[in-house]
Amino acid sequence: MSSVLRSTSVVGGMTLISRVLGFARDALFAILFGAGAGMDAFLVAFKIPNFLRRLFAEGAFAQAFVPVLSATRAKQGDAAVRELIAVSAGTLGVVLLVLTVLGVLCAPAVISVFAIGFVDDPVKFEAATSMLRWTFPYLFLIAMTSLFAGVLNTYGRFAVPAFAPVWLNVCLITAAVLFAPSTHALAVAVLVAGVVQLGFHLPSVVRLGLWARPRADFAHPQVRRILRMMGPILFGSSVAQINLLLDTILASLLVTGSISWLYFADRLMEFPLGVFSIALATVIMPRLAGQHASGDAAQFRATLDWAFRLLFLLGVPAAVGLFVLAGPLVTTLFQYNAFSAADVEMTRLSLMAYALGFFGFSLVKILTPAFYAREDAKTPVRCGVIALSLTMVLNVAFVSGLTALGVAGVHAGLALGTSLGAFINAGLLYRALRHRMRFRISVELRNTVLRSMAAAVVMAVAVGAWAGPVGAWIDADVLTRVWRLAVAVLGGGLIYALALVLLGVRPRQLRLADGPVNHGDAADHGPV
């Protein structure tokens, strides 16, 4: 088995632990806090630093930092890497510290922008403002954590960064159990989790001999190189955050509970996305960057082809399972105590809409590193701007249309628009990939796509028949729900695997070959 597959398994396994705890966390949120005003306020206060984290840290900085770090390691060695880490951490730290102070001081204004619907509700507005002052410093802590995670990933140390989110779930679960029904305790727990996650990474960086005291140096050549790459990525990420901001604004204007329904559905969708798609993208990013730096175009394309094959084999059944089992999943995990049957139905609609876009989100996660590994930030940004602009239009159109029709579950229109936008983005990225990198669908990839889709249809019919109507799940007791859902998930996975075997798929086909894959008539030579 290839080292890439092993690394993906490590990241996926660690992420699985985190996501299982995330399920426990969200189940507690639903049971102890429900989908009311307090939970809506906390989720907004938690989303804001996460939005900015994706913009500055995991978005622009990480995508620019890892390729430069990989190239520096390959060409100049560990001493230069240590220097790069020191100046990058110092420079990023200064920017984030200023932003964090401004966020804490201007919390009421920030809430007014991100959740305009709260302005006319003093209870929600004051609660969200107070909690934001606790959650905003998480931006600084988790951004620095992301920097050191990029270092460890570049050196093939995937376990620590993949396990780190577990600490966020542990802190939030502890706060929920000890201090419910106070949602303010959850905000404090977010800050504590940021400190723990950062401290969790530092010993591993020290053991690699890469630690040096951070210092800001905006004039450093490598920092300037990273900043030049960050420019277009920041622009693209800004569009993404504007889209998310618009979603939050629209949801805050809808009935109470809309933000929570979308959150719980998104968390369920993020489970397989993190375990499969994000884990795979995390692992291939340093490999692609190294292959580009060495000029190995054939292996660059082979790595992408392998990633797509693995994504289809694992992602297709995940998307189908989320759609078919939307009701049973929401009921089994969340429908207790404060989470009503009406909340189940609203969350189910959101999850089904997100499930339709699951594969679009996954494709974007795999396609984007192919460009950033080549230090090409403009192409994914251009594609993202187009896709996200259309997504905003779709979201407004769906919400307006469903509201005019008086349809229940207007919030699901936001999930549906976001899902369609993901496919638009993936299509644009793939078109650019074919044009710029001469990537073609290989015979192996074509066969994998057809076989995975055929096997998923068989699985969907069997699982759907077993699941039955949602009402039966709502009326069932907790033990019945759990064993029936376990049978549905495990049985569906077994049916899918058997169908793949009957269709000719074998485990050895998951290995990453050392040579170029068979692209039929397409050329395998030329620059990446």
Short mmCIF file of C-alpha atoms in Angstrom, two decimals, residues 32-275:
data_model
loop_
_atom_site.label_atom_id
_atom_site.label_comp_id
_atom_site.label_asym_id
_atom_site.label_seq_id
_atom_site.Cartn_x
_atom_site.Cartn_y
_atom_site.Cartn_z
CA LEU A 32 -29.56 20.64 26.04
CA PHE A 33 -30.07 23.89 24.12
CA GLY A 34 -32.46 23.05 21.25
CA ALA A 35 -32.72 25.27 18.18
CA GLY A 36 -33.67 28.46 19.99
CA ALA A 37 -32.44 32.03 20.34
CA GLY A 38 -29.49 31.19 22.62
CA MET A 39 -28.10 28.58 20.24
CA ASP A 40 -28.63 30.87 17.23
CA ALA A 41 -26.66 33.61 19.03
CA PHE A 42 -23.79 31.27 19.96
CA LEU A 43 -23.54 29.86 16.45
CA VAL A 44 -23.22 33.35 14.97
CA ALA A 45 -20.54 34.26 17.55
CA PHE A 46 -18.69 31.04 16.72
CA LYS A 47 -19.06 31.38 12.95
CA ILE A 48 -17.46 34.82 12.75
CA PRO A 49 -13.91 33.86 13.87
CA ASN A 50 -14.27 30.68 11.81
CA PHE A 51 -15.12 32.73 8.72
CA LEU A 52 -12.05 34.87 9.25
CA ARG A 53 -9.92 31.81 10.01
CA ARG A 54 -10.82 30.37 6.62
CA LEU A 55 -10.09 33.74 5.04
CA PHE A 56 -6.66 34.43 6.59
CA ALA A 57 -5.32 31.15 7.94
CA GLU A 58 -6.66 27.98 6.34
CA GLY A 59 -7.60 29.94 3.24
CA ALA A 60 -5.11 32.49 1.88
CA PHE A 61 -2.14 31.90 4.17
CA ALA A 62 -2.16 28.09 4.25
CA GLN A 63 -2.61 27.76 0.49
CA ALA A 64 0.28 30.16 -0.10
CA PHE A 65 2.51 28.96 2.75
CA VAL A 66 2.63 25.19 2.11
CA PRO A 67 3.91 25.37 -1.52
CA VAL A 68 6.59 27.89 -0.54
CA LEU A 69 7.53 25.79 2.48
CA SER A 70 7.74 22.62 0.35
CA ALA A 71 9.91 24.34 -2.24
CA THR A 72 12.17 25.84 0.45
CA ARG A 73 12.66 22.45 2.06
CA ALA A 74 13.46 20.78 -1.27
CA LYS A 75 15.93 23.43 -2.46
CA GLN A 76 17.46 25.00 0.67
CA GLY A 77 17.10 22.55 3.56
CA ASP A 78 15.88 22.68 7.15
CA ALA A 79 17.81 25.79 8.20
CA ALA A 80 15.97 27.87 5.60
CA VAL A 81 12.70 26.22 6.60
CA ARG A 82 13.26 27.20 10.23
CA GLU A 83 13.89 30.80 9.16
CA LEU A 84 10.74 30.80 7.01
CA ILE A 85 8.60 29.46 9.85
CA ALA A 86 9.90 32.10 12.27
CA VAL A 87 9.23 35.09 10.01
CA SER A 88 5.91 33.68 8.77
CA ALA A 89 4.65 33.07 12.31
CA GLY A 90 5.76 36.50 13.45
CA THR A 91 4.28 38.36 10.50
CA LEU A 92 0.99 36.46 10.53
CA GLY A 93 0.83 36.85 14.31
CA VAL A 94 1.07 40.65 14.14
CA VAL A 95 -1.71 40.87 11.56
CA LEU A 96 -3.98 38.52 13.49
CA LEU A 97 -3.34 40.21 16.82
CA VAL A 98 -4.42 43.59 15.43
CA LEU A 99 -7.50 42.01 13.83
CA THR A 100 -8.40 40.22 17.07
CA VAL A 101 -8.20 43.39 19.16
CA LEU A 102 -10.40 45.23 16.67
CA GLY A 103 -12.90 42.38 16.65
CA VAL A 104 -13.24 42.35 20.43
CA LEU A 105 -13.57 46.14 20.69
CA CYS A 106 -16.04 46.40 17.81
CA ALA A 107 -18.11 43.31 18.64
CA PRO A 108 -21.52 45.08 18.43
CA ALA A 109 -20.73 46.45 14.97
CA VAL A 110 -19.51 43.04 13.80
CA ILE A 111 -22.71 41.36 14.95
CA SER A 112 -24.74 44.07 13.24
CA VAL A 113 -23.04 43.18 9.95
CA PHE A 114 -22.98 39.39 10.23
CA ALA A 115 -26.47 38.96 11.72
CA ILE A 116 -28.50 42.01 10.77
CA GLY A 117 -31.67 40.19 11.76
CA PHE A 118 -30.50 40.26 15.40
CA VAL A 119 -30.49 44.07 15.57
CA ASP A 120 -34.24 44.19 16.22
CA ASP A 121 -34.02 41.43 18.83
CA PRO A 122 -32.23 42.80 21.92
CA VAL A 123 -31.90 39.37 23.57
CA LYS A 124 -30.19 37.76 20.58
CA PHE A 125 -28.09 40.83 19.84
CA GLU A 126 -26.74 41.26 23.37
CA ALA A 127 -26.07 37.54 23.76
CA ALA A 128 -24.25 37.29 20.44
CA THR A 129 -22.18 40.40 21.17
CA SER A 130 -21.14 39.16 24.60
CA MET A 131 -20.19 35.72 23.29
CA LEU A 132 -18.27 37.14 20.33
CA ARG A 133 -15.86 38.87 22.72
CA TRP A 134 -14.95 35.41 24.04
CA THR A 135 -14.85 33.59 20.70
CA PHE A 136 -13.03 36.19 18.56
CA PRO A 137 -9.54 35.52 20.06
CA TYR A 138 -9.97 31.96 18.79
CA LEU A 139 -9.09 33.41 15.38
CA PHE A 140 -5.54 34.26 16.49
CA LEU A 141 -4.99 30.93 18.24
CA ILE A 142 -6.38 28.65 15.54
CA ALA A 143 -4.63 30.58 12.76
CA MET A 144 -1.27 30.05 14.42
CA THR A 145 -2.25 26.43 14.93
CA SER A 146 -2.96 26.12 11.20
CA LEU A 147 0.50 27.47 10.39
CA PHE A 148 2.21 24.81 12.49
CA ALA A 149 -0.15 22.17 11.12
CA GLY A 150 1.04 23.08 7.62
CA VAL A 151 4.63 22.58 8.76
CA LEU A 152 3.88 19.14 10.20
CA ASN A 153 1.92 18.08 7.11
CA THR A 154 4.82 19.13 4.87
CA TYR A 155 7.12 16.86 6.87
CA GLY A 156 4.66 13.96 6.67
CA ARG A 157 3.48 14.28 10.28
CA PHE A 158 -0.28 14.14 9.70
CA ALA A 159 -1.56 12.62 12.94
CA VAL A 160 -1.20 15.63 15.27
CA PRO A 161 -2.92 18.20 12.97
CA ALA A 162 -5.68 15.70 12.18
CA PHE A 163 -6.28 14.91 15.87
CA ALA A 164 -6.17 18.53 17.09
CA PRO A 165 -9.87 19.32 16.40
CA VAL A 166 -10.72 16.66 18.98
CA TRP A 167 -9.72 19.15 21.67
CA LEU A 168 -12.31 21.68 20.47
CA ASN A 169 -15.01 19.03 20.77
CA VAL A 170 -13.76 17.93 24.20
CA CYS A 171 -13.83 21.50 25.51
CA LEU A 172 -17.31 22.20 24.11
CA ILE A 173 -18.73 18.90 25.37
CA THR A 174 -17.34 19.58 28.83
CA ALA A 175 -18.81 23.07 28.91
CA ALA A 176 -22.19 21.85 27.64
CA VAL A 177 -22.43 19.11 30.27
CA LEU A 178 -21.23 21.21 33.20
CA PHE A 179 -22.85 24.56 32.46
CA ALA A 180 -26.03 23.97 30.42
CA PRO A 181 -28.27 25.79 29.71
CA SER A 182 -25.73 28.66 29.58
CA THR A 183 -24.59 29.13 25.99
CA HIS A 184 -22.06 31.71 27.25
CA ALA A 185 -20.06 28.83 28.72
CA LEU A 186 -19.74 27.44 25.20
CA ALA A 187 -18.16 30.70 24.05
CA VAL A 188 -15.56 30.53 26.83
CA ALA A 189 -14.87 26.90 25.89
CA VAL A 190 -14.05 27.97 22.33
CA LEU A 191 -11.29 30.25 23.64
CA VAL A 192 -9.90 27.51 25.90
CA ALA A 193 -9.91 25.09 22.95
CA GLY A 194 -7.81 27.48 20.88
CA VAL A 195 -5.12 27.59 23.58
CA VAL A 196 -5.11 23.80 23.90
CA GLN A 197 -4.90 23.20 20.13
CA LEU A 198 -1.96 25.57 19.71
CA GLY A 199 -0.11 24.00 22.62
CA PHE A 200 -0.78 20.55 21.19
CA HIS A 201 1.15 21.34 17.98
CA LEU A 202 4.22 23.08 19.38
CA PRO A 203 6.02 20.05 20.88
CA SER A 204 5.92 18.23 17.53
CA VAL A 205 7.43 21.24 15.74
CA VAL A 206 10.15 21.46 18.40
CA ARG A 207 10.97 17.75 18.03
CA LEU A 208 11.50 18.27 14.30
CA GLY A 209 14.09 20.93 15.15
CA LEU A 210 12.10 23.60 13.31
CA TRP A 211 11.17 25.90 16.17
CA ALA A 212 12.57 29.44 16.24
CA ARG A 213 11.26 32.50 18.03
CA PRO A 214 8.69 34.22 15.77
CA ARG A 215 9.58 37.64 14.47
CA ALA A 216 7.72 39.93 12.10
CA ASP A 217 9.49 40.80 8.86
CA PHE A 218 7.25 42.04 6.06
CA ALA A 219 10.32 42.69 3.88
CA HIS A 220 11.65 39.12 4.02
CA PRO A 221 11.83 37.68 0.42
CA GLN A 222 9.94 34.50 1.25
CA VAL A 223 7.31 36.40 3.22
CA ARG A 224 6.85 38.75 0.30
CA ARG A 225 6.50 35.72 -1.97
CA ILE A 226 3.78 34.34 0.29
CA LEU A 227 2.06 37.72 0.46
CA ARG A 228 2.07 37.99 -3.34
CA MET A 229 0.34 34.61 -3.55
CA MET A 230 -2.07 35.56 -0.77
CA GLY A 231 -3.38 38.56 -2.70
CA PRO A 232 -5.51 36.73 -5.25
CA ILE A 233 -6.39 33.98 -2.77
CA LEU A 234 -7.61 36.58 -0.29
CA PHE A 235 -9.72 38.13 -3.02
CA GLY A 236 -11.29 34.78 -3.83
CA SER A 237 -11.71 33.89 -0.16
CA SER A 238 -13.32 37.27 0.43
CA VAL A 239 -15.99 36.40 -2.11
CA ALA A 240 -16.51 33.09 -0.30
CA GLN A 241 -16.87 34.85 3.03
CA ILE A 242 -19.26 37.40 1.53
CA ASN A 243 -21.35 34.46 0.35
CA LEU A 244 -21.29 32.94 3.84
CA LEU A 245 -22.06 36.34 5.32
CA LEU A 246 -25.05 36.67 3.01
CA ASP A 247 -26.23 33.21 4.02
CA THR A 248 -26.02 34.17 7.70
CA ILE A 249 -27.77 37.48 7.07
CA LEU A 250 -30.58 35.77 5.16
CA ALA A 251 -30.91 33.05 7.80
CA SER A 252 -31.02 35.65 10.60
CA LEU A 253 -33.98 37.27 8.83
CA LEU A 254 -35.89 33.98 8.72
CA VAL A 255 -37.78 32.33 11.58
CA THR A 256 -35.95 31.56 14.81
CA GLY A 257 -34.15 28.25 14.49
CA SER A 258 -33.11 28.67 10.84
CA ILE A 259 -29.44 29.22 11.73
CA SER A 260 -29.47 26.19 14.00
CA TRP A 261 -31.21 23.94 11.46
CA LEU A 262 -28.64 24.82 8.84
CA TYR A 263 -25.82 24.33 11.33
CA PHE A 264 -26.88 20.84 12.41
CA ALA A 265 -27.37 19.76 8.80
CA ASP A 266 -24.01 21.19 7.78
CA ARG A 267 -22.30 19.35 10.64
CA LEU A 268 -23.72 16.05 9.43
CA MET A 269 -22.54 16.77 5.90
CA GLU A 270 -19.10 17.81 7.17
CA PHE A 271 -18.56 14.41 8.77
CA PRO A 272 -17.85 12.42 5.58
CA LEU A 273 -16.41 15.52 3.93
CA GLY A 274 -13.74 15.72 6.63
CA VAL A 275 -13.10 11.99 6.91
#
